[in-house]
Tab-separated table of C-alpha atoms in Angstrom:
chain	number	residue	atom	x	y	z
A	16	UNK	CA	0.013	0.009	-0.008
A	17	UNK	CA	1.581	3.287	-1.177
A	18	UNK	CA	-0.893	5.539	0.629
A	19	UNK	CA	-2.568	6.561	-2.613
A	20	UNK	CA	-6.139	5.350	-2.775
A	21	UNK	CA	-8.593	5.218	-5.725
A	22	UNK	CA	-12.322	4.603	-5.751
A	23	UNK	CA	-14.022	2.719	-7.120
A	24	UNK	CA	-11.617	-0.070	-7.941
A	25	UNK	CA	-13.843	-1.475	-10.700
A	26	UNK	CA	-16.627	0.302	-12.805
A	27	UNK	CA	-18.850	-1.218	-15.444
A	28	UNK	CA	-20.968	1.199	-17.374
A	29	UNK	CA	-22.982	1.386	-20.549
A	30	UNK	CA	-21.867	3.486	-23.533
A	31	UNK	CA	-23.065	7.027	-23.214
A	32	UNK	CA	-23.158	7.153	-19.422
A	33	UNK	CA	-20.981	9.473	-17.338
A	34	UNK	CA	-18.506	8.091	-14.775
A	35	UNK	CA	-16.443	9.779	-12.055
A	36	UNK	CA	-13.350	8.444	-10.346
A	37	UNK	CA	-11.763	9.690	-7.110
A	38	UNK	CA	-8.050	9.685	-6.094
A	39	UNK	CA	-6.817	10.474	-2.596
A	40	UNK	CA	-3.147	11.176	-2.615
A	41	UNK	CA	-0.491	10.728	0.063
A	42	UNK	CA	-1.574	13.489	2.502
A	43	UNK	CA	1.405	15.910	2.196
A	44	UNK	CA	1.865	15.464	-1.560
A	45	UNK	CA	1.195	18.568	-3.506
A	46	UNK	CA	1.330	16.980	-7.063
A	47	UNK	CA	-1.283	14.577	-8.352
A	48	UNK	CA	-1.189	12.908	-11.652
A	49	UNK	CA	-3.691	10.886	-13.703
A	50	UNK	CA	-2.648	8.168	-16.219
A	51	UNK	CA	-4.553	5.744	-18.336
A	52	UNK	CA	-3.429	2.195	-19.199
A	53	UNK	CA	-4.840	-0.147	-21.844
A	54	UNK	CA	-4.058	-3.836	-21.877
A	55	UNK	CA	-0.519	-4.691	-22.835
A	56	UNK	CA	0.618	-1.064	-22.770
A	57	UNK	CA	2.413	1.180	-20.346
A	58	UNK	CA	0.601	3.918	-18.584
A	59	UNK	CA	-0.078	6.999	-20.613
A	60	UNK	CA	-0.106	10.515	-19.020
A	61	UNK	CA	-3.429	12.375	-18.951
A	62	UNK	CA	-2.982	15.387	-16.680
A	63	UNK	CA	-1.448	16.678	-13.501
A	64	UNK	CA	-2.096	19.145	-10.755
A	65	UNK	CA	0.134	21.106	-8.470
A	66	UNK	CA	-2.054	21.873	-5.502
A	67	UNK	CA	-5.318	22.886	-7.031
A	68	UNK	CA	-3.892	24.210	-10.371
A	69	UNK	CA	-4.012	21.905	-13.378
A	70	UNK	CA	-0.630	22.430	-15.015
A	71	UNK	CA	-0.578	20.128	-17.983
A	72	UNK	CA	-3.118	18.187	-20.065
A	73	UNK	CA	-2.328	15.521	-22.604
A	74	UNK	CA	-3.905	15.477	-26.055
A	75	UNK	CA	-5.454	12.210	-24.920
A	76	UNK	CA	-7.728	14.222	-22.633
A	77	UNK	CA	-10.541	14.864	-24.953
A	78	UNK	CA	-13.268	17.415	-24.191
A	79	UNK	CA	-15.315	14.504	-22.670
A	80	UNK	CA	-12.736	14.234	-19.893
A	81	UNK	CA	-12.464	16.679	-17.018
A	82	UNK	CA	-10.271	16.571	-13.951
A	83	UNK	CA	-10.443	18.629	-10.836
A	84	UNK	CA	-8.589	19.000	-7.581
A	85	UNK	CA	-10.677	21.722	-5.863
A	86	UNK	CA	-8.898	22.039	-2.508
A	87	UNK	CA	-5.574	20.684	-3.455
A	88	UNK	CA	-6.217	17.383	-1.757
A	89	UNK	CA	-8.234	14.622	-3.526
A	90	UNK	CA	-8.967	14.725	-7.208
A	91	UNK	CA	-11.811	13.504	-9.383
A	92	UNK	CA	-11.684	12.402	-13.077
A	93	UNK	CA	-15.000	12.535	-14.847
A	94	UNK	CA	-15.725	11.003	-18.305
A	95	UNK	CA	-18.897	12.108	-20.018
A	96	UNK	CA	-20.694	10.141	-22.632
A	97	UNK	CA	-18.426	7.165	-22.297
A	98	UNK	CA	-17.338	5.203	-25.334
A	99	UNK	CA	-16.057	1.653	-25.551
A	100	UNK	CA	-12.629	3.012	-26.357
A	101	UNK	CA	-12.519	4.521	-22.846
A	102	UNK	CA	-12.286	1.022	-21.299
A	103	UNK	CA	-8.926	1.044	-19.516
A	104	UNK	CA	-7.302	1.254	-16.087
A	105	UNK	CA	-7.116	4.772	-14.798
A	106	UNK	CA	-4.186	5.389	-12.470
A	107	UNK	CA	-3.470	8.134	-10.026
A	108	UNK	CA	-0.117	9.065	-8.647
A	109	UNK	CA	1.120	11.706	-6.184
A	110	UNK	CA	4.463	13.284	-5.482
A	111	UNK	CA	5.981	15.949	-3.185
A	112	UNK	CA	7.356	18.877	-5.122
A	113	UNK	CA	10.321	20.263	-3.414
A	114	UNK	CA	12.182	16.980	-2.906
A	115	UNK	CA	14.966	16.614	-5.301
A	116	UNK	CA	13.821	13.509	-7.152
A	117	UNK	CA	10.048	13.983	-6.687
A	118	UNK	CA	9.252	10.304	-6.755
A	119	UNK	CA	5.744	9.409	-8.000
A	120	UNK	CA	3.771	6.866	-6.034
A	121	UNK	CA	0.855	5.132	-7.756
A	122	UNK	CA	-2.505	4.018	-6.492
A	123	UNK	CA	-4.092	0.711	-7.358
A	124	UNK	CA	-6.102	2.042	-10.226
A	125	UNK	CA	-9.770	2.087	-11.246
A	126	UNK	CA	-10.611	-0.455	-13.998
A	127	UNK	CA	-13.347	0.875	-16.309
A	128	UNK	CA	-15.380	-1.362	-18.681
A	129	UNK	CA	-17.707	0.322	-21.078
A	130	UNK	CA	-20.298	-1.995	-22.555
B	83	UNK	CA	7.480	8.681	-27.318
B	84	UNK	CA	9.166	6.792	-24.612
B	85	UNK	CA	12.817	7.824	-23.941
B	86	UNK	CA	13.869	4.281	-22.984
B	87	UNK	CA	14.281	0.887	-24.589
B	88	UNK	CA	13.770	-2.433	-22.920
B	89	UNK	CA	13.561	-6.056	-24.029
B	90	UNK	CA	9.933	-7.138	-24.178
B	91	UNK	CA	10.406	-10.224	-22.089
B	92	UNK	CA	12.834	-12.155	-19.890
B	93	UNK	CA	12.852	-15.325	-17.823
B	94	UNK	CA	14.750	-15.991	-14.630
B	95	UNK	CA	15.084	-19.096	-12.433
B	96	UNK	CA	13.801	-18.707	-8.858
B	97	UNK	CA	16.601	-17.842	-6.570
B	98	UNK	CA	18.861	-16.589	-9.169
B	99	UNK	CA	19.663	-12.884	-9.941
B	100	UNK	CA	17.434	-11.191	-12.471
B	101	UNK	CA	19.298	-8.536	-14.514
B	102	UNK	CA	17.016	-6.267	-16.450
B	103	UNK	CA	18.583	-3.873	-18.936
B	104	UNK	CA	17.408	-0.397	-20.141
B	105	UNK	CA	18.840	1.814	-22.814
B	106	UNK	CA	18.406	5.544	-22.457
B	107	UNK	CA	20.855	6.931	-24.879
B	108	UNK	CA	19.266	10.314	-25.138
B	109	UNK	CA	19.237	10.917	-21.362
B	110	UNK	CA	19.888	14.557	-20.301
B	111	UNK	CA	22.175	15.615	-17.551
B	112	UNK	CA	19.303	16.545	-15.254
B	113	UNK	CA	17.391	13.315	-15.631
B	114	UNK	CA	17.193	10.533	-13.152
B	115	UNK	CA	16.571	6.933	-14.008
B	116	UNK	CA	13.564	5.349	-12.288
B	117	UNK	CA	12.422	1.769	-12.029
B	118	UNK	CA	8.840	0.719	-11.394
B	119	UNK	CA	7.170	-2.733	-11.632
B	120	UNK	CA	3.595	-3.649	-12.144
B	121	UNK	CA	2.161	-6.912	-10.904
B	122	UNK	CA	-0.968	-7.974	-12.781
B	123	UNK	CA	-3.942	-5.705	-12.209
B	124	UNK	CA	-2.172	-3.499	-9.725
B	125	UNK	CA	-0.706	-0.002	-9.938
B	126	UNK	CA	2.961	0.494	-10.734
B	127	UNK	CA	5.171	0.107	-7.692
B	128	UNK	CA	8.244	2.313	-7.215
B	129	UNK	CA	11.435	0.229	-6.926
B	130	UNK	CA	14.520	2.469	-7.102
B	131	UNK	CA	16.000	5.532	-8.846
B	132	UNK	CA	19.448	6.980	-9.491
B	133	UNK	CA	21.311	9.744	-11.273
B	134	UNK	CA	24.851	8.477	-11.967
B	135	UNK	CA	25.947	6.391	-9.014
B	136	UNK	CA	24.955	2.824	-8.370
B	137	UNK	CA	22.118	2.513	-5.901
B	138	UNK	CA	20.926	-0.245	-3.644
B	139	UNK	CA	17.807	-0.598	-1.483
B	140	UNK	CA	16.016	-3.488	0.104
B	141	UNK	CA	14.308	-4.338	-3.149
B	142	UNK	CA	17.027	-4.135	-5.826
B	143	UNK	CA	20.239	-2.561	-7.086
B	144	UNK	CA	20.609	-0.108	-9.883
B	145	UNK	CA	23.693	-0.077	-12.014
B	146	UNK	CA	24.091	2.984	-14.280
B	147	UNK	CA	26.929	3.070	-16.835
B	148	UNK	CA	29.510	5.800	-16.663
B	149	UNK	CA	28.140	7.554	-19.684
B	150	UNK	CA	24.558	7.160	-18.317
B	151	UNK	CA	23.245	5.872	-21.542
B	152	UNK	CA	22.071	2.503	-20.130
B	153	UNK	CA	21.275	0.954	-16.725
B	154	UNK	CA	20.572	-2.435	-15.257
B	155	UNK	CA	18.071	-3.298	-12.480
B	156	UNK	CA	19.280	-6.297	-10.445
B	157	UNK	CA	16.904	-8.378	-8.304
B	158	UNK	CA	19.463	-10.366	-6.386
B	159	UNK	CA	17.448	-13.404	-5.452
B	160	UNK	CA	14.326	-13.599	-7.636
B	161	UNK	CA	11.225	-15.147	-6.320
B	162	UNK	CA	7.965	-16.130	-7.925
B	163	UNK	CA	6.368	-12.957	-6.559
B	164	UNK	CA	8.852	-10.873	-8.570
B	165	UNK	CA	7.035	-11.940	-11.770
B	166	UNK	CA	5.798	-8.575	-13.186
B	167	UNK	CA	6.226	-5.955	-15.842
B	168	UNK	CA	9.254	-3.806	-15.106
B	169	UNK	CA	9.384	-0.187	-16.410
B	170	UNK	CA	12.449	1.892	-16.771
B	171	UNK	CA	11.750	5.699	-16.997
B	172	UNK	CA	13.799	8.865	-17.233
B	173	UNK	CA	12.581	12.079	-15.533
B	174	UNK	CA	14.174	15.393	-14.829
B	175	UNK	CA	14.996	16.306	-11.288
B	176	UNK	CA	14.200	19.991	-11.508
B	177	UNK	CA	10.944	21.526	-10.225
B	178	UNK	CA	9.288	20.920	-13.613
B	179	UNK	CA	9.569	17.193	-13.371
B	180	UNK	CA	5.938	16.528	-14.274
B	181	UNK	CA	4.818	13.450	-16.001
B	182	UNK	CA	6.467	10.122	-16.449
B	183	UNK	CA	6.668	8.668	-19.962
B	184	UNK	CA	6.364	4.872	-19.828
B	185	UNK	CA	7.264	2.502	-22.558
B	186	UNK	CA	5.915	-1.147	-22.759
B	187	UNK	CA	8.412	-2.397	-20.170
B	188	UNK	CA	9.941	-5.817	-19.716
B	189	UNK	CA	7.792	-8.761	-18.679
B	190	UNK	CA	9.839	-10.772	-16.209
B	191	UNK	CA	8.766	-14.330	-15.575
B	192	UNK	CA	10.403	-16.060	-12.644
B	193	UNK	CA	10.266	-19.814	-13.009
B	194	UNK	CA	10.490	-22.513	-10.290
């Protein structure tokens, strides 16, 4: 257990529905990252926050995706009008800016299946 | 594109050392080498990182060549539980470290 938690761990939804995932980082960590991983591939970067500010978004983050970190603590990732291609593992990671190496620690992931 | 190259798969006998190579020929002077592993259906687990000196912790050793263009992760006594996908990543150590760029990693299978 790294101290990063994600909920739910699994989600099955029908195409066209909206889904929301939550990530709780390690408590003192000020950076929070979202990644997506499809079967057989390494994780792909989606976006990251420093405190409550969203500093970078990948081109993978289409307009159906939105991420927030309103109080600089937990974060949510919402997918609107889900498509079958959204089926993947969604991973959250956190790190502490200000330490030289800023190691990222990952949560267990949320596995999404869109039917 | 990933900045590292790893063999897609490797086998290792239980109890023997597992040596996982990684090429990062375009590494910059301000980039660390990180290793993570991912056991099936779990999130990536941090193993070790280094800049230019060899590093060792309770999980593994990291050997970085003098020119820093390649590295080797060593699991000294592999067990069946070490079967996983191992990722080698390079990331800068300044305040703009940001995202990690993962490749497809090496699938290590430890056999009895």
